[in-house]
Every structure is written in C-alpha cells, then in structure tokens.
Amino acid sequence: MDADVSAIGRYMKKRRAERGWSLSRTADICGVSKAMLGQIERGESTPTISTLWKIASGLQVPLSRFLVPEGVALQRLNAMPRHHDASGMIVTPLFAFDPALGFEMFAIELPQDTLSESAPHASGVVEHLVVLEGRMELFIDGGWQTLSAGDAIRFSADQPHAYRNRHPEPARIHDLIHYPFGD
Amino acid sequence: MDADVSAIGRYMKKRRAERGWSLSRTADICGVSKAMLGQIERGESTPTISTLWKIASGLQVPLSRFLVPEGVALQRLNAMPRHHDASGMIVTPLFAFDPALGFEMFAIELPQDTLSESAPHASGVVEHLVVLEGRMELFIDGGWQTLSAGDAIRFSADQPHAYRNRHPEPARIHDLIHYPFGD
DNA sequence: GGGCGATGTGCGTTATAACGCACACTCTAC
DNA sequence: GTAGAGTGTGCGTTATAACGCACATCGCCC
C-alpha cells in the first residue's frame, strides 16, 4: 500500500537520459538543485509534491506518470482474503485501489436469496459489473435489471444501488470501481 | 509554472468532509499524523509524494485528482486498436476505452495450442489479467508464468509479452488495459 | 603533458516536513 | 451544572528535504 517512490527516480533518470540532459541542465530547466535531482534519482530522497511538479514540468511529463506501477504483481486465488458481509455477499479483492490508476476490482459471489444494498459512492464514481456465472439483478435508476452470464454493465455509482440474487444458483461477478479524476 | 499546492489541501478537506471523517479518523486510515493533515489542509505545509500517496490511498482518490488544477483537461493516449492476430485468440470487448476512465476491458478466450504475442504498449500502460477458467501462461520479464483460474496479475505492458495455452481445455480470461495520461 | 569544461557525488548547512502531545473549544449525556 | 469524548490547532522536537559548494573523474583541445 506504499508508493514505490524509487520508481520516481528511475523514471526521472530514464526520461532525462532520453533527452540527453545532464543533471546541471535539468536543474536549470526544472528549477530544482542538481544535488536534489541526483538524490531523487538514486532513491536517497523523496521529493515534496511541489518539487516533483517542477521536475515533471521541466521534463514535460504528467506528474502521475512517475507513479504508474512497474513490474509484475501476481495474486493467487487462495491467497486472496474473502470477506463475507452481513448480506451474505462474498467479496474477494482482485486489485486493490491504486492512486496512480484510480480503480479497484473485486470478485463477488452472490448466493441464493442475497440482497446487498450499497449507499451512493462519491460523486463521479463509476462502477462496472461483469457477470461470470449465474444470474443476478442490479437495482439502478429506480428499477431492477436482470443480468446474465456474459453481461457487462457500466453505471454511475453515485446513487443508491443494490445487487440481489433470487435464483437457485449462486451468481459470480466482477466489480470494478473507478474513482473520478475530475469533479 | 508552480503547482497550485493549496488546491491539494482544499480538495483533501472537501473529500474528507464528504465522507464525514474527522482529522483523527483520517489520520488513522491514511497513516499520516493528524497535525500534518491539518497543516496540509490549511496550506501550511507541502507533503512529500510519499505522504500524499498515503492520503490518496486512504481517501480513495486518484493521485491525479490532487495534482491537476480544476478545470484543466487531461489527455490520454488513445487505446491502440486490438490486433486481430492469426493466433486463434478470441477477443470480445467488455468495456470500450473511455478517456475519462482511462481503461478498456476485454474477454479473451485462448483455445488449446494458442500463442499470441503482443508488441510493447506505450510507456506507462498497465495490464491486468484475471483467469476465469482453465490455465494459461503469460510471458513477462523474460520468462513464462503459469496462471490458473482465479489468479490475478498486473504487469507493465510497455514491454514485450505473450499469452499461450498448452492445455487441452480453452482458457478464458479478462484483460483490463489501463492507459496513462499523455506524454 | 596541462588546462578547461562537463559530469555526478558527497558534505555541511538551512529550511521545512512530519510527528507526538497539550490545549481550548464544542457537544452530548447524566 | 460536570464529566467525558470528539475536534482542530499550535508548539516544540526530530528527521529529512533541498540547497550551494567542493571535489574527483573524465573527455577534449592545445
């Protein structure tokens, strides 16, 4: 859950090298000291957001680009914690919320006769459901909507909504929640 | 050219208020001291990127949201059209690319003896695979990695990678591709 | 060879991020 | 009324971000 701040230095160095800029030149352009740039690139210091902004501006890259996750993160099924909520719905996290990406994703199992109600998320939150198995109903926009295996739906989650399963077989779905960049 | 860092504090405060969280509660959730949160909100201190990451994670706010002045439109790299390759891999779109969200999602079926190679995406593109059925191998970081049903993996897609299925049953996966803000 | 400029690193200094804690104030329950 | 909990702010302390400068190294030119 911690930022991989060492990735900042690596991306900086890569970007600077692509442009063929020395630390001195970059320092002049960014308005950040040469010594500090070196410290950041070597992972010896973590910049304030203000300093990183200057660097991003000088190098002409979006600031968030410094923090996009690198490498490979693998999560095995049996290593994922399953959470049963009061409604009987079983929730397994697939991808945790990452501030650089802006979304999180869950696997959800809805046993028979489950009704799970969700308070509205913050304004602008968008939710995506993909039904893998079984059938379920989604309450949205004042009515129930039946979804079957293979169905995919995207809806604004900043309103009350609910999931239920009235069928004999459990329904399995994936739920991706995306948080807004703008207001 | 300087970041409007005071916007960070304003947005933090707004977001916290929407959730009805006190500084103390937010501090517990974010792992940042109450006093520091107050300083940031009042514009008296500029957090390091590490501290801001913690806050974004706790408040479930994409980092970009703190960093982009309100009203400024950001650009996304366009999603690359999916190659329809000759490998036999079957691709079904689930959610089309939306610049406001920054990702697209596909359902993929890999029949037996399928090998599908992917050229590197642009720098900063992140891919997420969830295996629904069967088993498959992902080539990444110079080696093949076997994935079974229920496994979830996230990896940087700006490098060569490949999918293959050497098993008698087809593998079914979901593939979510997230695109960074433009360079 | 020496001189010069470019380059990145290390060091000491200064400024400030980040913290724990105390405190004043507000609200609620008895 | 009092006591207790919750809330945000200010203060002093510690850790570290950020800097200017010196230095070692390298490459190039005379």
XYZ file of C-alpha atoms (C1' of nucleotides) in Angstrom:
426
model
C 0.000 0.000 0.000
C 3.015 2.253 -0.027
C 4.033 4.186 -3.067
C 7.037 2.777 -4.838
C 8.838 6.056 -4.699
C 12.046 4.550 -6.020
C 10.214 4.269 -9.325
C 10.191 8.052 -9.437
C 13.953 8.232 -9.575
C 14.191 5.518 -12.168
C 11.654 7.140 -14.435
C 13.331 10.512 -13.992
C 16.692 9.143 -14.924
C 15.267 7.337 -17.914
C 13.475 10.393 -19.112
C 16.483 12.617 -18.660
C 18.701 10.176 -20.493
C 16.265 10.015 -23.382
C 16.603 13.749 -23.732
C 20.383 13.670 -23.309
C 20.263 16.180 -20.475
C 22.869 16.406 -17.740
C 21.843 16.936 -14.133
C 23.028 20.531 -14.425
C 20.942 21.261 -17.475
C 17.918 19.571 -15.980
C 18.410 21.543 -12.785
C 18.400 24.798 -14.743
C 15.289 23.856 -16.657
C 13.341 22.463 -13.710
C 14.401 24.965 -11.097
C 15.489 22.191 -8.727
C 19.048 21.791 -7.493
C 21.383 19.385 -9.226
C 22.196 17.734 -5.932
C 18.495 17.123 -5.196
C 17.862 15.651 -8.628
C 20.749 13.260 -8.034
C 19.394 12.293 -4.620
C 15.968 11.572 -6.065
C 17.349 9.540 -8.950
C 19.435 7.453 -6.553
C 16.420 6.958 -4.297
C 18.080 8.803 -1.427
C 15.360 11.404 -1.033
C 11.630 11.658 -1.572
C 10.561 14.932 -3.111
C 7.692 17.050 -1.996
C 4.842 17.313 -4.415
C 5.961 20.822 -5.257
C 9.457 19.737 -6.213
C 8.148 16.799 -8.200
C 5.820 19.132 -10.007
C 8.758 21.275 -11.065
C 10.575 18.213 -12.322
C 7.548 16.977 -14.223
C 7.070 20.364 -15.809
C 10.705 20.627 -16.815
C 10.788 17.128 -18.228
C 7.369 17.683 -19.792
C 5.708 14.596 -18.439
C 2.462 14.320 -16.494
C 3.167 14.125 -12.837
C 1.145 10.988 -12.278
C 3.317 9.218 -14.794
C 6.086 8.990 -12.204
C 3.965 6.728 -10.047
C 2.432 4.289 -12.503
C 3.092 0.807 -11.130
C 6.046 -1.052 -12.571
C 6.853 -4.709 -12.819
C 4.647 -7.687 -12.135
C 2.252 -8.223 -9.243
C 0.713 -11.669 -9.070
C -2.041 -12.701 -6.727
C -3.049 -16.337 -6.444
C -6.653 -17.234 -5.785
C -6.065 -18.969 -2.478
C -4.008 -16.081 -1.172
C -6.855 -13.591 -1.502
C -8.840 -12.812 1.620
C -12.558 -13.497 1.289
C -14.895 -11.203 3.108
C -18.476 -12.097 3.950
C -20.659 -9.100 4.549
C -23.891 -9.007 6.523
C -26.000 -9.635 3.440
C -24.252 -12.929 2.696
C -22.386 -11.498 -0.241
C -18.808 -12.767 -0.517
C -16.218 -10.249 -1.686
C -12.661 -11.068 -2.751
C -10.312 -8.260 -3.741
C -8.624 -8.782 -7.094
C -6.792 -5.476 -7.490
C -6.513 -3.036 -4.624
C -7.110 0.655 -5.167
C -4.011 2.285 -6.561
C -3.934 6.093 -6.544
C -1.966 6.125 -9.763
C -4.562 4.083 -11.636
C -7.710 5.207 -9.889
C -9.672 1.960 -9.625
C -10.120 -1.191 -7.592
C -11.597 -4.513 -8.556
C -13.393 -7.275 -6.680
C -14.713 -10.725 -7.335
C -18.172 -11.084 -5.839
C -20.257 -14.140 -5.129
C -23.975 -13.698 -4.548
C -25.510 -16.804 -3.007
C -29.213 -17.513 -3.452
C -31.508 -15.054 -1.709
C -28.817 -12.429 -1.220
C -29.715 -8.778 -1.263
C -26.875 -6.324 -0.859
C -27.603 -2.637 -0.816
C -24.978 -0.013 -1.481
C -25.082 3.573 -0.316
C -24.126 6.031 -3.029
C -20.432 6.449 -3.639
C -18.930 9.880 -4.010
C -19.920 11.958 -6.984
C -18.420 10.732 -10.230
C -17.643 7.181 -9.175
C -18.328 4.707 -11.966
C -18.929 1.035 -11.397
C -18.595 -1.857 -13.846
C -20.105 -5.281 -13.400
C -19.325 -8.372 -15.435
C -21.392 -11.449 -14.720
C -19.319 -14.589 -14.944
C -21.812 -17.209 -13.838
C -25.428 -17.382 -12.894
C -27.929 -14.530 -12.962
C -28.453 -11.558 -10.740
C -30.392 -8.350 -10.556
C -28.954 -4.882 -10.250
C -31.072 -2.117 -8.777
C -30.206 1.087 -10.517
C -32.051 4.190 -11.733
C -35.186 3.221 -9.816
C -35.610 -0.286 -11.177
C -34.270 -3.837 -11.147
C -32.294 -5.031 -14.106
C -31.554 -8.705 -14.702
C -28.035 -9.586 -15.734
C -26.937 -12.967 -17.039
C -23.566 -14.638 -17.510
C -21.549 -12.720 -20.059
C -23.381 -9.436 -19.469
C -21.320 -6.344 -18.735
C -22.726 -3.079 -17.428
C -21.232 0.271 -16.559
C -23.212 2.652 -14.350
C -22.833 5.746 -12.205
C -22.373 4.557 -8.652
C -23.057 7.907 -7.014
C -26.652 6.879 -6.460
C -28.186 4.162 -4.333
C -27.891 0.751 -5.947
C -28.242 -2.866 -4.928
C -27.383 -6.379 -6.002
C -29.578 -9.388 -5.401
C -29.855 -12.980 -6.452
C -33.202 -14.734 -6.414
C -32.052 -17.730 -8.346
C -31.159 -21.190 -7.041
C -27.555 -20.996 -8.218
C -25.052 -18.513 -6.905
C -24.037 -15.699 -9.186
C -20.408 -14.769 -9.651
C -19.449 -11.330 -10.861
C -16.520 -8.994 -11.105
C -16.988 -5.475 -9.882
C -14.644 -2.710 -10.944
C -14.997 0.636 -9.198
C -13.402 3.648 -10.800
C -12.907 6.852 -8.850
C -13.115 10.192 -10.606
C -10.255 12.382 -11.659
C -12.399 15.436 -12.041
C -15.462 16.730 -10.319
C 4.589 27.043 -13.642
C 4.380 26.301 -9.945
C 1.962 23.715 -8.700
C -1.129 25.055 -7.073
C -0.397 23.083 -3.963
C -3.021 24.885 -1.955
C -5.564 23.097 -4.135
C -4.365 19.853 -2.589
C -5.399 20.934 0.860
C -8.740 22.267 -0.341
C -9.579 19.077 -2.134
C -8.464 16.966 0.808
C -10.690 18.887 3.134
C -13.612 18.637 0.764
C -13.162 14.964 0.298
C -12.822 14.313 3.995
C -15.925 16.338 4.713
C -17.913 14.384 2.132
C -17.029 11.230 3.990
C -17.725 12.806 7.365
C -14.285 11.877 8.666
C -12.521 13.772 11.408
C -8.808 14.524 11.147
C -8.190 11.808 13.723
C -10.046 9.158 11.804
C -8.426 10.176 8.550
C -5.038 10.062 10.220
C -5.672 6.506 11.369
C -6.828 5.387 7.954
C -4.124 7.144 5.969
C -1.226 6.565 8.336
C -0.358 10.275 8.383
C -0.390 12.365 11.560
C -3.443 14.452 12.388
C -1.298 17.530 12.787
C 0.218 17.053 9.326
C -3.170 16.567 7.689
C -4.291 19.820 9.294
C -1.187 21.627 8.078
C -1.732 20.402 4.543
C -5.406 21.335 4.534
C -4.577 24.808 5.790
C -1.861 25.139 3.160
C 0.847 25.454 5.784
C 2.874 22.506 4.565
C 3.559 20.776 1.281
C 3.618 16.992 1.570
C 6.166 14.701 0.050
C 4.862 12.467 -2.679
C 5.029 9.577 -0.259
C 2.763 11.277 2.229
C 0.364 12.393 -0.480
C 0.198 8.825 -1.737
C -0.864 7.660 1.688
C -3.557 10.288 1.795
C -4.806 9.441 -1.688
C -4.916 5.772 -0.819
C -6.824 6.371 2.382
C -9.314 8.749 0.832
C -9.551 6.603 -2.311
C -8.749 9.488 -4.560
C -6.643 9.102 -7.675
C -3.412 10.991 -7.303
C -4.107 12.916 -10.461
C -7.094 14.461 -8.835
C -4.861 16.190 -6.312
C -2.390 17.306 -8.866
C -4.367 18.690 -11.718
C -5.762 22.174 -11.360
C -9.523 22.098 -11.554
C -10.849 22.758 -14.997
C -7.759 21.578 -16.809
C -8.437 18.811 -19.284
C -6.009 15.954 -19.384
C -5.314 13.879 -22.414
C -4.999 10.138 -22.546
C -3.011 8.203 -25.008
C -5.503 6.640 -27.336
C -6.102 2.990 -26.848
C -4.360 1.012 -29.502
C -6.721 -0.967 -31.665
C -6.587 -4.563 -30.702
C -4.775 -6.575 -33.334
C -6.789 -9.383 -34.653
C -3.916 -11.779 -34.895
C -3.712 -15.123 -36.517
C -3.050 -16.917 -33.256
C -6.634 -18.111 -32.834
C -7.136 -15.998 -29.731
C -10.719 -14.755 -29.489
C -11.241 -11.247 -28.164
C -14.573 -9.784 -27.088
C -14.779 -6.197 -25.874
C -16.450 -5.770 -22.492
C -15.906 -2.062 -21.884
C -14.694 0.244 -24.576
C -11.960 2.746 -23.887
C -13.294 5.917 -22.310
C -10.785 8.785 -21.933
C -12.437 9.872 -18.722
C -11.757 6.481 -17.164
C -8.567 5.573 -18.958
C -9.039 1.871 -19.464
C -10.610 -0.731 -21.703
C -11.515 -4.299 -20.932
C -11.773 -7.462 -22.973
C -12.867 -11.030 -22.529
C -10.340 -13.336 -24.100
C -10.537 -16.993 -24.985
C -7.329 -18.902 -25.620
C -8.018 -22.214 -27.313
C -5.580 -25.107 -26.960
C -2.209 -24.518 -28.634
C -2.692 -20.796 -28.950
C 0.266 -18.443 -28.750
C -0.405 -14.731 -29.003
C 2.437 -12.274 -28.870
C 1.997 -8.622 -28.038
C 4.363 -5.828 -29.011
C 5.082 -3.410 -26.183
C 2.429 -0.827 -25.483
C 3.400 2.763 -24.891
C 5.335 3.626 -21.780
C 3.148 3.632 -18.672
C 0.467 1.271 -19.911
C -0.527 -1.265 -17.256
C -2.303 -4.507 -17.972
C -4.389 -6.664 -15.617
C -5.339 -10.280 -16.264
C -7.857 -12.338 -14.355
C -8.100 -16.002 -15.282
C -11.694 -17.202 -15.201
C -11.333 -20.749 -16.464
C -8.570 -23.075 -17.477
C -4.879 -22.378 -17.316
C -2.570 -20.294 -19.402
C 0.941 -18.966 -19.467
C 1.971 -15.344 -19.597
C 5.374 -14.406 -20.950
C 6.677 -11.446 -18.999
C 10.062 -10.231 -17.686
C 11.887 -12.836 -19.713
C 10.022 -15.903 -18.523
C 6.759 -17.829 -18.715
C 4.418 -17.665 -15.769
C 1.582 -20.166 -15.367
C -1.747 -18.733 -14.299
C -4.721 -20.776 -13.092
C -8.398 -19.957 -12.694
C -8.843 -17.285 -10.065
C -5.363 -15.856 -10.416
C -4.987 -12.124 -10.983
C -1.886 -10.417 -12.293
C -0.909 -6.853 -13.008
C 2.107 -6.002 -15.126
C 3.717 -3.179 -17.042
C 2.654 -3.645 -20.640
C 5.347 -1.416 -22.108
C 7.492 -4.459 -22.714
C 7.044 -7.447 -24.983
C 4.667 -10.033 -23.558
C 2.733 -13.047 -24.784
C -0.136 -15.332 -23.890
C -0.273 -19.021 -24.659
C -2.324 -22.069 -23.785
C -0.769 -25.525 -23.954
C -3.570 -27.256 -22.117
C -6.377 -29.346 -23.588
C -9.129 -27.023 -22.368
C -9.504 -23.463 -23.525
C -8.589 -20.735 -21.091
C -10.875 -17.781 -20.509
C -9.536 -14.563 -19.114
C -10.423 -10.929 -18.687
C -7.855 -8.382 -19.759
C -8.024 -4.830 -18.497
C -5.649 -2.316 -20.058
C -5.053 0.972 -18.311
C -3.548 3.898 -20.197
C -1.600 6.713 -18.570
C -2.115 10.375 -19.182
C -0.431 11.540 -22.345
C 3.190 12.492 -22.644
C 51.761 16.961 -20.751
C 48.351 20.894 -18.726
C 44.074 23.452 -18.801
C 39.338 23.670 -19.218
C 34.650 22.319 -19.104
C 31.286 18.833 -18.182
C 29.542 15.397 -15.063
C 27.774 13.265 -10.943
C 28.505 12.644 -5.899
C 29.178 13.845 -1.102
C 29.047 17.059 2.642
C 27.588 20.562 5.725
C 24.012 23.970 6.356
C 19.410 25.713 6.285
C 14.588 25.237 5.848
C 10.742 22.597 6.471
C 8.152 18.185 6.538
C 6.221 15.189 9.943
C 5.389 13.957 14.262
C 3.513 13.481 19.383
C 1.413 15.948 22.671
C -1.094 19.523 25.130
C -4.740 22.524 24.964
C -9.041 25.214 24.088
C -13.351 24.615 22.468
C -17.748 22.182 21.396
C -21.148 18.787 22.058
C -23.656 15.192 24.485
C -25.199 12.569 28.375
C -26.128 12.302 33.179
C -24.121 22.185 36.431
C -19.971 18.455 35.498
C -17.528 14.809 33.048
C -16.121 12.764 29.052
C -15.430 12.349 24.226
C -14.577 14.460 19.950
C -12.398 18.131 17.203
C -8.926 21.050 15.217
C -4.823 23.988 16.231
C -0.336 25.262 17.929
C 4.123 24.152 19.698
C 8.496 22.031 20.278
C 11.277 18.242 18.645
C 13.160 15.170 15.304
C 14.001 13.719 10.744
C 14.778 14.852 6.257
C 14.083 17.665 2.033
C 16.674 20.988 -0.545
C 20.350 23.614 -1.253
C 25.293 25.631 -2.515
C 29.670 24.276 -2.889
C 33.811 21.490 -3.252
C 35.753 17.680 -5.284
C 37.114 13.609 -8.135
C 36.754 11.918 -12.572
C 36.500 12.081 -17.439
C 36.981 13.824 -22.107
C 38.623 17.143 -25.281
C 41.752 20.550 -27.070
C 46.109 22.988 -27.403
